[in-house]
């Protein structure tokens, strides 16, 4: 993808950006996975680690930004090279947000811990995070291969996560209606579920960016959405 | 009044994008230097009031094509041009065409500034005088002043019009050559690497000038600098090994070209 420039130093610079993005992706993935583990196992120590890791991701994003500016200034990239660099900036921003969402989930571990997370709900959130993590992992693989086709197919799969999120939303409502004491932990869990659902959205953003980097065109049509949580109401008694 | 005139010019500039009107048209243009073919069936339209950049590696035929547009290749002994090139629909290789008159309509600026070994004034006045464009000395003075102004050089030389043109700096000499080309009121100006002998500041001045000249003239520029093509042109044509690879809006060529060869060339990759 980024090879064979007459200026070999330009190749090195682009490779460096790519390797930093891949590292960021790996770290973001790990943070999300650990945050969910910490949540379902009430592991505050692991939660603290996730919170600390976010600083690394933030500084990596700043570094990608600085490096990209220098490359643009020095090389005046055009066409695919320019899309590569602008794409790196966008993907770094999305990954940084994924890290923030992982960190936010980790922060809620302490609040939820007191009452513990009901087994059934924990499984739901775990499953939701599995879907989001698969999405994230696959999109990072596509970042390496640059397959526009795969990027497009990932973009079309966000629907599943949305549907799962809506079902968790309903479930949490039921718990809260059963016993007002559940309201505090369930509200936190609701935010956690929302965080994870947002991670799926960022993975979709990254898929769109990769599609643009590869083809120079925006993917056509709206993203498929099945997030109906915004219209869920409590059933009348 | 002045403001209104400006608005109309601007409106005219915008229009070619939606409804291109072609000033010059090359159809199946092939060029041979002796037995060697340098250009292969090139079809290229030059739009009115547009800057068209011709890019491509050395020896790709871009200068050869440019020189076909005002029959500069006629001066090369074993050079043979086939195909058709029209200016406002008229075949410029037609036997009835007066080449001197053609070159007044399609002017040229070269890579190295080449002022005549005469005064600044005479450099610009020479063309209008031999083409009989001025009726009086006052007329000629006026043409010289306007041309130097159009070339963005007037304020720098107005107090020393009688000094030799060769005494100017490289960038000023090149703008003097542009003033000389502009003085005979051409319709098309061909520029062959007009900035390659200039420093970045002088280059910026000439590029700014190209941008301004576009409202009055149609410009075709050959350049080795991709950034220059991206900065000054609205249309870009990419040549390679004597073939026209791709011609499109400059924005498109530099963001997402259709052809791999164009992409490799503008991104600085091995072809």
CSV table of C-alpha atoms in Angstrom, one decimal:
chain,number,residue,atom,x,y,z
A,1,UNK,CA,0.0,0.0,0.0
A,2,UNK,CA,2.5,2.7,1.0
A,3,UNK,CA,5.7,1.5,-0.6
A,4,UNK,CA,8.0,2.3,-3.5
A,5,UNK,CA,8.1,6.0,-3.2
A,6,UNK,CA,11.2,7.4,-4.8
A,7,UNK,CA,11.9,9.1,-1.5
A,8,UNK,CA,12.3,6.0,0.8
A,9,UNK,CA,12.1,8.3,3.9
A,10,UNK,CA,8.5,9.1,2.8
A,11,UNK,CA,7.7,5.4,2.9
A,12,UNK,CA,9.3,5.2,6.4
A,13,UNK,CA,7.1,8.0,7.6
A,14,UNK,CA,3.9,6.4,6.3
A,15,UNK,CA,4.9,3.1,7.7
A,16,UNK,CA,5.5,4.7,11.1
A,17,UNK,CA,2.0,6.2,11.1
A,18,UNK,CA,0.6,2.8,10.2
A,19,UNK,CA,2.4,1.1,13.0
A,20,UNK,CA,1.3,3.7,15.5
A,21,UNK,CA,-2.3,3.3,14.4
A,22,UNK,CA,-2.0,-0.5,14.7
A,23,UNK,CA,-0.6,-0.2,18.2
A,24,UNK,CA,-3.4,2.2,19.2
A,25,UNK,CA,-5.9,-0.3,17.9
A,26,UNK,CA,-4.4,-3.1,19.9
A,27,UNK,CA,-4.4,-1.0,23.1
A,28,UNK,CA,-8.0,0.3,22.6
A,29,UNK,CA,-9.1,-3.3,22.0
A,30,UNK,CA,-7.4,-4.4,25.2
A,31,UNK,CA,-8.8,-1.6,27.3
A,32,UNK,CA,-12.4,-2.3,26.2
A,33,UNK,CA,-12.0,-6.0,26.9
A,34,UNK,CA,-10.5,-5.4,30.3
A,35,UNK,CA,-13.0,-2.8,31.2
A,36,UNK,CA,-15.8,-5.3,30.6
A,37,UNK,CA,-14.0,-8.0,32.5
A,38,UNK,CA,-13.5,-5.7,35.4
A,39,UNK,CA,-17.2,-4.8,35.3
A,40,UNK,CA,-18.6,-8.3,35.3
A,41,UNK,CA,-16.1,-9.6,37.8
A,42,UNK,CA,-16.2,-6.5,40.0
A,43,UNK,CA,-12.4,-6.2,39.6
A,44,UNK,CA,-11.4,-2.7,40.7
A,45,UNK,CA,-7.7,-3.3,40.3
A,46,UNK,CA,-8.2,-4.1,36.6
A,47,UNK,CA,-10.5,-1.1,36.3
A,48,UNK,CA,-7.7,1.1,37.6
A,49,UNK,CA,-5.3,-0.3,35.1
A,50,UNK,CA,-7.7,0.5,32.2
A,51,UNK,CA,-8.1,4.1,33.6
A,52,UNK,CA,-4.3,4.5,33.6
A,53,UNK,CA,-3.9,3.0,30.1
A,54,UNK,CA,-6.0,5.7,28.6
A,55,UNK,CA,-3.2,8.3,29.0
A,56,UNK,CA,-1.0,6.1,26.7
A,57,UNK,CA,-3.7,6.1,24.0
A,58,UNK,CA,-4.2,9.9,24.3
A,59,UNK,CA,-0.5,10.6,23.9
A,60,UNK,CA,-0.3,8.2,20.9
A,61,UNK,CA,-3.1,10.1,19.2
A,62,UNK,CA,-1.3,13.4,19.8
A,63,UNK,CA,1.9,11.9,18.4
A,64,UNK,CA,0.1,10.6,15.2
A,65,UNK,CA,-1.3,14.2,14.8
A,66,UNK,CA,2.1,15.8,15.1
A,67,UNK,CA,3.7,13.4,12.8
A,68,UNK,CA,1.0,13.7,10.2
A,69,UNK,CA,1.4,17.5,10.2
A,70,UNK,CA,5.1,17.2,9.6
A,71,UNK,CA,4.7,14.7,6.8
A,72,UNK,CA,2.1,16.9,5.1
A,73,UNK,CA,4.4,19.9,5.4
A,74,UNK,CA,7.5,18.1,4.2
A,75,UNK,CA,6.1,15.9,1.4
A,76,UNK,CA,3.0,17.7,0.1
A,77,UNK,CA,1.3,14.4,-0.4
A,78,UNK,CA,-1.4,14.0,-3.0
A,79,UNK,CA,-4.0,11.4,-4.0
A,80,UNK,CA,-3.7,8.0,-2.1
A,81,UNK,CA,-0.9,9.4,0.0
A,82,UNK,CA,-2.9,12.3,1.1
A,83,UNK,CA,-5.9,10.1,1.9
A,84,UNK,CA,-3.6,7.8,3.8
A,85,UNK,CA,-2.5,10.6,6.1
A,86,UNK,CA,-5.9,12.2,6.6
A,87,UNK,CA,-7.3,8.7,7.2
A,88,UNK,CA,-4.7,8.1,9.9
A,89,UNK,CA,-5.8,11.2,11.7
A,90,UNK,CA,-9.4,10.2,11.6
A,91,UNK,CA,-8.8,6.7,12.7
A,92,UNK,CA,-6.5,7.8,15.5
A,93,UNK,CA,-9.3,10.1,16.7
A,94,UNK,CA,-11.8,7.3,16.6
A,95,UNK,CA,-9.5,4.9,18.5
A,96,UNK,CA,-8.8,7.6,21.1
A,97,UNK,CA,-12.6,7.9,21.7
A,98,UNK,CA,-12.9,4.1,22.0
A,99,UNK,CA,-10.3,4.3,24.7
A,100,UNK,CA,-12.3,7.1,26.5
A,101,UNK,CA,-15.4,4.9,26.4
A,102,UNK,CA,-13.4,2.0,27.8
A,103,UNK,CA,-12.1,4.2,30.6
A,104,UNK,CA,-15.6,5.5,31.4
A,105,UNK,CA,-16.8,2.0,31.7
A,106,UNK,CA,-14.0,1.1,34.0
A,107,UNK,CA,-14.8,4.1,36.2
A,108,UNK,CA,-18.3,2.8,36.8
A,109,UNK,CA,-17.0,-0.6,38.1
A,110,UNK,CA,-16.6,0.9,41.6
A,111,UNK,CA,-20.2,2.3,41.7
A,112,UNK,CA,-21.7,-1.0,40.4
A,113,UNK,CA,-19.5,-3.2,42.6
A,114,UNK,CA,-21.5,-2.6,45.8
A,115,UNK,CA,-24.5,-4.4,44.7
A,116,UNK,CA,-22.7,-6.7,42.2
A,117,UNK,CA,-24.0,-7.1,38.7
A,118,UNK,CA,-26.9,-9.6,38.2
A,119,UNK,CA,-25.5,-12.6,36.3
A,120,UNK,CA,-28.0,-12.4,33.5
A,121,UNK,CA,-27.3,-8.7,32.8
A,122,UNK,CA,-23.6,-9.3,33.0
A,123,UNK,CA,-23.9,-11.9,30.4
A,124,UNK,CA,-25.8,-9.5,28.2
A,125,UNK,CA,-23.2,-6.8,28.5
A,126,UNK,CA,-20.4,-9.3,28.0
A,127,UNK,CA,-22.1,-10.5,24.8
A,128,UNK,CA,-22.6,-6.9,23.6
A,129,UNK,CA,-18.9,-6.2,24.2
A,130,UNK,CA,-17.9,-9.4,22.3
A,131,UNK,CA,-19.8,-8.2,19.3
A,132,UNK,CA,-18.2,-4.7,19.5
A,133,UNK,CA,-14.8,-6.2,20.0
A,134,UNK,CA,-15.2,-8.5,17.0
A,135,UNK,CA,-16.2,-5.5,15.0
A,136,UNK,CA,-13.2,-3.5,16.3
A,137,UNK,CA,-10.8,-6.4,15.7
A,138,UNK,CA,-12.0,-7.0,12.2
A,139,UNK,CA,-11.8,-3.4,11.3
A,140,UNK,CA,-8.2,-3.3,12.5
A,141,UNK,CA,-7.4,-6.3,10.4
A,142,UNK,CA,-9.0,-4.5,7.4
A,143,UNK,CA,-6.8,-1.5,8.2
A,144,UNK,CA,-3.8,-3.8,7.5
A,145,UNK,CA,-5.2,-5.3,4.3
A,146,UNK,CA,-7.0,-2.3,3.0
A,147,UNK,CA,-9.8,-4.3,1.5
A,148,UNK,CA,-12.6,-1.9,0.5
A,149,UNK,CA,-15.0,-4.8,0.2
A,150,UNK,CA,-14.4,-6.0,3.7
A,151,UNK,CA,-14.6,-2.5,5.1
A,152,UNK,CA,-18.0,-2.2,3.4
A,153,UNK,CA,-19.2,-5.4,4.9
A,154,UNK,CA,-18.2,-4.4,8.4
A,155,UNK,CA,-20.0,-1.2,8.1
A,156,UNK,CA,-23.1,-3.1,7.3
A,157,UNK,CA,-22.9,-5.2,10.4
A,158,UNK,CA,-23.3,-2.5,13.1
A,159,UNK,CA,-27.0,-3.4,13.1
A,160,UNK,CA,-26.5,-6.4,15.3
A,161,UNK,CA,-24.9,-4.4,18.1
A,162,UNK,CA,-27.7,-1.9,17.9
A,163,UNK,CA,-30.3,-4.6,18.3
A,164,UNK,CA,-28.5,-6.1,21.2
A,165,UNK,CA,-28.1,-2.8,22.9
A,166,UNK,CA,-31.8,-2.1,22.6
A,167,UNK,CA,-32.6,-5.4,24.2
A,168,UNK,CA,-30.3,-4.7,27.2
A,169,UNK,CA,-31.9,-1.3,27.5
A,170,UNK,CA,-35.3,-3.0,27.9
A,171,UNK,CA,-34.0,-5.5,30.4
A,172,UNK,CA,-32.4,-2.8,32.6
A,173,UNK,CA,-35.7,-0.9,32.6
A,174,UNK,CA,-37.5,-4.0,33.9
A,175,UNK,CA,-34.9,-4.4,36.7
A,176,UNK,CA,-35.4,-0.8,37.7
A,177,UNK,CA,-39.2,-1.1,37.8
A,178,UNK,CA,-38.9,-4.2,39.9
A,179,UNK,CA,-37.0,-2.6,42.7
A,180,UNK,CA,-36.0,1.1,43.0
A,181,UNK,CA,-32.7,0.0,44.7
A,182,UNK,CA,-31.6,-1.3,41.4
A,183,UNK,CA,-31.9,2.2,39.8
A,184,UNK,CA,-28.3,3.3,40.7
A,185,UNK,CA,-26.4,0.2,39.5
A,186,UNK,CA,-28.7,-0.2,36.5
A,187,UNK,CA,-28.2,3.4,35.4
A,188,UNK,CA,-24.5,2.8,35.5
A,189,UNK,CA,-24.9,-0.4,33.5
A,190,UNK,CA,-27.0,1.5,31.0
A,191,UNK,CA,-24.2,3.9,30.5
A,192,UNK,CA,-21.8,1.0,30.2
A,193,UNK,CA,-24.0,-0.6,27.5
A,194,UNK,CA,-24.3,2.7,25.7
A,195,UNK,CA,-20.5,3.1,25.8
A,196,UNK,CA,-20.0,-0.3,24.2
A,197,UNK,CA,-22.6,0.4,21.6
A,198,UNK,CA,-20.7,3.6,20.8
A,199,UNK,CA,-17.5,1.6,20.3
A,200,UNK,CA,-19.3,-0.3,17.6
A,201,UNK,CA,-20.1,3.1,16.0
A,202,UNK,CA,-16.5,4.1,16.1
A,203,UNK,CA,-15.5,0.8,14.5
A,204,UNK,CA,-18.0,1.6,11.7
A,205,UNK,CA,-16.5,5.1,11.3
A,206,UNK,CA,-13.1,3.5,10.9
A,207,UNK,CA,-14.5,1.0,8.3
A,208,UNK,CA,-15.8,4.0,6.4
A,209,UNK,CA,-12.5,5.8,6.6
A,210,UNK,CA,-10.6,2.7,5.4
A,211,UNK,CA,-13.1,2.5,2.5
A,212,UNK,CA,-12.3,6.1,1.6
A,213,UNK,CA,-8.6,5.6,1.9
A,214,UNK,CA,-8.7,2.7,-0.5
A,215,UNK,CA,-11.1,4.1,-3.1
A,216,UNK,CA,-11.2,7.8,-2.7
A,217,UNK,CA,-15.0,7.7,-2.5
A,218,UNK,CA,-17.4,7.7,0.5
A,219,UNK,CA,-19.3,4.5,0.9
A,220,UNK,CA,-22.8,4.9,-0.6
A,221,UNK,CA,-26.0,4.8,1.3
A,222,UNK,CA,-26.9,5.3,4.9
A,223,UNK,CA,-25.5,2.9,7.5
A,224,UNK,CA,-27.9,0.2,8.5
A,225,UNK,CA,-29.2,1.1,12.0
A,226,UNK,CA,-31.3,-1.0,14.4
A,227,UNK,CA,-30.9,1.2,17.5
A,228,UNK,CA,-34.5,1.6,18.6
A,229,UNK,CA,-33.6,2.3,22.3
A,230,UNK,CA,-34.4,5.9,21.7
A,231,UNK,CA,-38.1,5.1,21.3
A,232,UNK,CA,-38.5,2.5,24.1
A,233,UNK,CA,-41.1,3.4,26.7
A,234,UNK,CA,-42.1,1.7,30.0
A,235,UNK,CA,-45.1,-0.5,29.6
A,236,UNK,CA,-48.3,0.8,31.3
A,237,UNK,CA,-49.4,-1.1,34.4
B,1,UNK,CA,-19.1,50.5,-13.5
B,2,UNK,CA,-15.8,49.0,-12.9
B,3,UNK,CA,-17.2,46.7,-10.2
B,4,UNK,CA,-19.9,45.6,-12.6
B,5,UNK,CA,-17.3,44.8,-15.2
B,6,UNK,CA,-15.4,42.7,-12.7
B,7,UNK,CA,-18.5,40.7,-11.8
B,8,UNK,CA,-19.2,39.8,-15.4
B,9,UNK,CA,-15.6,38.6,-15.9
B,10,UNK,CA,-16.0,36.4,-12.8
B,11,UNK,CA,-19.3,35.0,-14.0
B,12,UNK,CA,-17.6,34.1,-17.3
B,13,UNK,CA,-14.8,32.3,-15.4
B,14,UNK,CA,-17.2,30.1,-13.6
B,15,UNK,CA,-19.1,29.1,-16.6
B,16,UNK,CA,-16.5,27.0,-18.4
B,17,UNK,CA,-16.7,24.4,-15.6
B,18,UNK,CA,-20.3,23.6,-16.4
B,19,UNK,CA,-20.3,24.2,-20.1
B,20,UNK,CA,-16.7,24.0,-21.4
B,21,UNK,CA,-16.0,25.9,-24.5
B,22,UNK,CA,-13.0,24.7,-26.3
B,23,UNK,CA,-10.4,27.2,-27.5
B,24,UNK,CA,-8.1,24.7,-29.1
B,25,UNK,CA,-8.7,21.1,-30.0
B,26,UNK,CA,-6.1,18.4,-30.9
B,27,UNK,CA,-7.4,15.3,-32.7
B,28,UNK,CA,-5.2,12.3,-33.2
B,29,UNK,CA,-2.1,14.3,-33.0
B,30,UNK,CA,1.0,12.3,-33.7
B,31,UNK,CA,4.6,13.7,-34.0
B,32,UNK,CA,7.6,12.0,-35.5
B,33,UNK,CA,11.2,13.3,-35.1
B,34,UNK,CA,12.7,11.5,-38.1
B,35,UNK,CA,11.9,7.8,-37.7
B,36,UNK,CA,11.2,8.2,-34.0
B,37,UNK,CA,7.6,8.7,-33.0
B,38,UNK,CA,7.3,11.1,-30.0
B,39,UNK,CA,3.5,11.5,-29.7
B,40,UNK,CA,0.8,8.9,-30.4
B,41,UNK,CA,-2.7,9.9,-31.4
B,42,UNK,CA,-3.2,12.5,-28.7
B,43,UNK,CA,-6.8,13.9,-28.3
B,44,UNK,CA,-6.9,16.9,-26.1
B,45,UNK,CA,-9.2,19.9,-25.7
B,46,UNK,CA,-7.9,23.2,-24.3
B,47,UNK,CA,-10.7,25.1,-22.6
B,48,UNK,CA,-11.2,28.8,-23.0
B,49,UNK,CA,-10.1,31.0,-20.0
B,50,UNK,CA,-8.7,28.0,-18.3
B,51,UNK,CA,-5.2,27.1,-17.2
B,52,UNK,CA,-4.4,23.6,-18.6
B,53,UNK,CA,-1.3,22.0,-17.1
B,54,UNK,CA,0.6,19.3,-19.0
B,55,UNK,CA,2.5,17.0,-16.7
B,56,UNK,CA,4.6,13.8,-17.1
B,57,UNK,CA,8.1,12.6,-16.8
B,58,UNK,CA,10.9,13.9,-19.1
B,59,UNK,CA,10.5,12.8,-22.7
B,60,UNK,CA,6.8,12.0,-22.3
B,61,UNK,CA,5.8,14.3,-25.1
B,62,UNK,CA,4.2,17.2,-23.2
B,63,UNK,CA,6.6,19.9,-24.6
B,64,UNK,CA,6.2,18.3,-28.0
B,65,UNK,CA,2.5,18.6,-27.8
B,66,UNK,CA,2.7,22.2,-26.5
B,67,UNK,CA,4.9,23.2,-29.4
B,68,UNK,CA,2.4,21.8,-31.8
B,69,UNK,CA,-0.1,24.3,-30.6
B,70,UNK,CA,1.6,27.2,-32.3
B,71,UNK,CA,3.6,25.3,-34.8
B,72,UNK,CA,6.9,25.8,-33.1
B,73,UNK,CA,7.8,22.3,-34.3
B,74,UNK,CA,7.9,23.7,-37.9
B,75,UNK,CA,11.3,25.1,-37.0
B,76,UNK,CA,12.7,21.6,-36.4
B,77,UNK,CA,13.9,20.1,-39.7
B,78,UNK,CA,12.9,16.4,-39.4
B,79,UNK,CA,9.8,16.9,-37.3
B,80,UNK,CA,6.5,15.7,-38.8
B,81,UNK,CA,3.1,16.5,-37.3
B,82,UNK,CA,0.0,14.6,-38.3
B,83,UNK,CA,-3.6,14.7,-37.0
B,84,UNK,CA,-5.6,17.9,-36.6
B,85,UNK,CA,-5.2,20.9,-34.3
B,86,UNK,CA,-7.8,23.7,-34.4
B,87,UNK,CA,-7.9,27.2,-33.0
B,88,UNK,CA,-11.5,28.4,-32.7
B,89,UNK,CA,-12.4,25.6,-35.1
B,90,UNK,CA,-9.9,26.5,-37.7
B,91,UNK,CA,-7.1,24.1,-38.6
B,92,UNK,CA,-3.8,25.7,-37.7
B,93,UNK,CA,-1.9,23.4,-40.1
B,94,UNK,CA,-4.0,24.5,-43.0
B,95,UNK,CA,-1.8,25.8,-45.9
B,96,UNK,CA,-3.7,29.1,-45.8
B,97,UNK,CA,-2.6,29.9,-42.3
B,98,UNK,CA,0.0,32.6,-41.8
B,99,UNK,CA,2.3,31.1,-39.2
B,100,UNK,CA,3.5,34.5,-38.0
B,101,UNK,CA,-0.1,35.6,-37.4
B,102,UNK,CA,-0.8,32.3,-35.7
B,103,UNK,CA,2.1,32.8,-33.3
B,104,UNK,CA,0.7,36.3,-32.5
B,105,UNK,CA,-2.6,34.6,-31.5
B,106,UNK,CA,-0.9,31.8,-29.7
B,107,UNK,CA,2.1,33.3,-27.8
B,108,UNK,CA,4.8,31.5,-26.0
B,109,UNK,CA,6.9,31.8,-22.9
B,110,UNK,CA,10.0,29.6,-22.6
B,111,UNK,CA,11.8,27.9,-19.8
B,112,UNK,CA,14.8,30.3,-19.6
B,113,UNK,CA,13.9,34.0,-19.7
B,114,UNK,CA,15.1,35.2,-23.0
B,115,UNK,CA,14.7,38.9,-23.3
B,116,UNK,CA,16.1,40.6,-26.4
B,117,UNK,CA,19.4,42.4,-25.9
B,118,UNK,CA,17.4,45.7,-26.0
B,119,UNK,CA,15.8,48.0,-23.5
B,120,UNK,CA,12.9,46.9,-21.3
B,121,UNK,CA,10.7,49.2,-23.4
B,122,UNK,CA,11.8,47.8,-26.7
B,123,UNK,CA,11.4,44.2,-25.5
B,124,UNK,CA,7.7,44.8,-25.0
B,125,UNK,CA,7.3,47.3,-27.9
B,126,UNK,CA,8.9,45.0,-30.5
B,127,UNK,CA,5.9,42.7,-31.1
B,128,UNK,CA,3.2,45.3,-31.3
B,129,UNK,CA,5.4,47.4,-33.7
B,130,UNK,CA,6.1,44.6,-36.2
B,131,UNK,CA,2.4,43.5,-36.1
B,132,UNK,CA,1.3,47.1,-36.6
B,133,UNK,CA,-0.8,47.1,-33.5
B,134,UNK,CA,0.1,50.7,-32.5
B,135,UNK,CA,-0.9,53.8,-34.6
B,136,UNK,CA,1.3,56.3,-32.7
B,137,UNK,CA,4.1,56.5,-30.2
B,138,UNK,CA,1.5,57.3,-27.5
B,139,UNK,CA,-0.4,54.2,-28.5
B,140,UNK,CA,2.7,52.1,-28.2
B,141,UNK,CA,3.6,53.7,-24.8
B,142,UNK,CA,0.1,52.7,-23.7
B,143,UNK,CA,0.5,49.1,-24.9
B,144,UNK,CA,3.9,48.8,-23.2
B,145,UNK,CA,2.6,50.1,-19.9
B,146,UNK,CA,-0.5,47.9,-19.9
B,147,UNK,CA,1.5,44.8,-20.8
B,148,UNK,CA,4.0,45.5,-18.1
B,149,UNK,CA,1.1,46.0,-15.7
B,150,UNK,CA,-0.6,42.8,-16.7
B,151,UNK,CA,2.7,41.0,-16.1
B,152,UNK,CA,3.0,42.6,-12.7
B,153,UNK,CA,6.3,44.3,-13.5
B,154,UNK,CA,5.3,47.9,-14.2
B,155,UNK,CA,5.9,49.2,-10.7
B,156,UNK,CA,9.3,47.7,-10.6
B,157,UNK,CA,10.5,49.0,-14.0
B,158,UNK,CA,8.6,52.1,-14.7
B,159,UNK,CA,11.5,54.4,-13.9
B,160,UNK,CA,14.1,52.5,-15.9
B,161,UNK,CA,12.3,51.5,-19.1
B,162,UNK,CA,15.4,52.4,-21.1
B,163,UNK,CA,17.8,50.1,-19.2
B,164,UNK,CA,18.6,46.8,-20.8
B,165,UNK,CA,16.1,43.9,-20.2
B,166,UNK,CA,19.0,41.6,-19.5
B,167,UNK,CA,19.9,43.7,-16.5
B,168,UNK,CA,16.8,42.5,-14.6
B,169,UNK,CA,16.7,39.7,-12.1
B,170,UNK,CA,15.7,36.2,-13.4
B,171,UNK,CA,12.2,36.5,-12.1
B,172,UNK,CA,11.8,40.0,-13.5
B,173,UNK,CA,13.2,38.8,-16.9
B,174,UNK,CA,10.6,36.1,-17.0
B,175,UNK,CA,7.8,38.5,-16.3
B,176,UNK,CA,9.2,40.8,-18.9
B,177,UNK,CA,9.0,37.8,-21.4
B,178,UNK,CA,5.4,37.3,-20.3
B,179,UNK,CA,4.7,41.1,-20.8
B,180,UNK,CA,6.3,40.7,-24.3
B,181,UNK,CA,4.0,37.7,-25.0
B,182,UNK,CA,0.9,39.6,-23.7
B,183,UNK,CA,1.8,42.8,-25.7
B,184,UNK,CA,0.5,41.4,-29.0
B,185,UNK,CA,-2.8,40.6,-27.4
B,186,UNK,CA,-2.7,36.8,-28.0
B,187,UNK,CA,-5.6,34.6,-27.3
B,188,UNK,CA,-3.7,31.6,-26.0
B,189,UNK,CA,-0.4,31.7,-24.1
B,190,UNK,CA,1.8,28.6,-24.1
B,191,UNK,CA,4.3,28.3,-21.2
B,192,UNK,CA,7.1,25.8,-21.3
B,193,UNK,CA,8.4,25.3,-17.7
B,194,UNK,CA,8.2,29.1,-17.1
B,195,UNK,CA,9.4,28.9,-13.5
B,196,UNK,CA,12.1,26.2,-13.5
B,197,UNK,CA,14.9,28.8,-13.6
B,198,UNK,CA,13.3,31.0,-10.9
B,199,UNK,CA,13.5,31.0,-7.1
B,200,UNK,CA,10.4,30.3,-5.0
B,201,UNK,CA,9.4,34.0,-4.5
B,202,UNK,CA,9.8,34.8,-8.2
B,203,UNK,CA,7.9,31.5,-9.0
B,204,UNK,CA,5.0,32.6,-6.7
B,205,UNK,CA,4.8,35.9,-8.5
B,206,UNK,CA,4.7,34.2,-11.9
B,207,UNK,CA,2.1,31.7,-10.7
B,208,UNK,CA,0.0,34.5,-9.2
B,209,UNK,CA,0.3,36.2,-12.6
B,210,UNK,CA,-0.8,33.1,-14.5
B,211,UNK,CA,-3.8,33.0,-12.2
B,212,UNK,CA,-4.7,36.6,-13.1
B,213,UNK,CA,-4.0,36.2,-16.8
B,214,UNK,CA,-6.5,33.4,-17.0
B,215,UNK,CA,-9.5,35.9,-17.1
B,216,UNK,CA,-8.2,37.3,-20.4
B,217,UNK,CA,-6.3,34.5,-21.9
B,218,UNK,CA,-6.3,30.7,-22.3
B,219,UNK,CA,-3.2,29.3,-20.9
B,220,UNK,CA,-1.4,26.0,-21.4
B,221,UNK,CA,1.5,25.3,-19.2
B,222,UNK,CA,4.1,22.5,-19.2
B,223,UNK,CA,5.6,21.9,-15.8
B,224,UNK,CA,7.8,19.4,-14.0
B,225,UNK,CA,6.5,20.6,-10.7
B,226,UNK,CA,3.4,18.7,-9.7
B,227,UNK,CA,2.7,21.2,-6.9
B,228,UNK,CA,2.8,24.0,-9.5
B,229,UNK,CA,0.3,22.1,-11.7
B,230,UNK,CA,-1.9,21.6,-8.7
B,231,UNK,CA,-1.6,25.3,-7.7
B,232,UNK,CA,-2.2,27.1,-11.0
B,233,UNK,CA,-4.3,24.9,-13.2
B,234,UNK,CA,-8.0,24.0,-13.5
B,235,UNK,CA,-7.4,21.1,-15.9
B,236,UNK,CA,-4.5,18.7,-15.9
B,237,UNK,CA,-3.3,16.4,-18.6
B,238,UNK,CA,-0.9,13.6,-17.8
B,239,UNK,CA,1.5,12.3,-20.6
B,240,UNK,CA,3.6,9.2,-20.5
B,241,UNK,CA,5.8,7.7,-23.3
B,242,UNK,CA,4.1,9.9,-25.9
B,243,UNK,CA,0.6,9.0,-24.9
B,244,UNK,CA,-2.0,11.1,-23.2
B,245,UNK,CA,-2.7,9.0,-20.1
B,246,UNK,CA,-5.5,11.0,-18.5
B,247,UNK,CA,-7.0,14.5,-18.7
B,248,UNK,CA,-9.4,15.8,-16.0
B,249,UNK,CA,-10.2,18.5,-13.5
B,250,UNK,CA,-7.0,19.3,-11.5
B,251,UNK,CA,-8.9,18.6,-8.3
B,252,UNK,CA,-9.7,15.1,-9.4
B,253,UNK,CA,-6.2,14.4,-10.8
B,254,UNK,CA,-4.6,15.3,-7.5
B,255,UNK,CA,-7.1,13.7,-5.1
B,256,UNK,CA,-8.2,10.5,-6.9
B,257,UNK,CA,-6.8,10.0,-10.4
B,258,UNK,CA,-8.4,7.3,-12.5
B,259,UNK,CA,-5.2,5.9,-14.0
B,260,UNK,CA,-2.5,4.0,-12.1
B,261,UNK,CA,0.3,5.6,-14.1
B,262,UNK,CA,-1.0,9.1,-13.1
B,263,UNK,CA,-1.2,8.0,-9.5
B,264,UNK,CA,2.4,6.6,-9.5
B,265,UNK,CA,3.7,9.7,-11.1
B,266,UNK,CA,2.1,12.4,-9.0
B,267,UNK,CA,2.8,10.5,-5.8
B,268,UNK,CA,6.4,10.1,-6.7
B,269,UNK,CA,6.5,6.3,-7.0
B,270,UNK,CA,8.4,4.1,-9.4
B,271,UNK,CA,6.4,3.9,-12.6
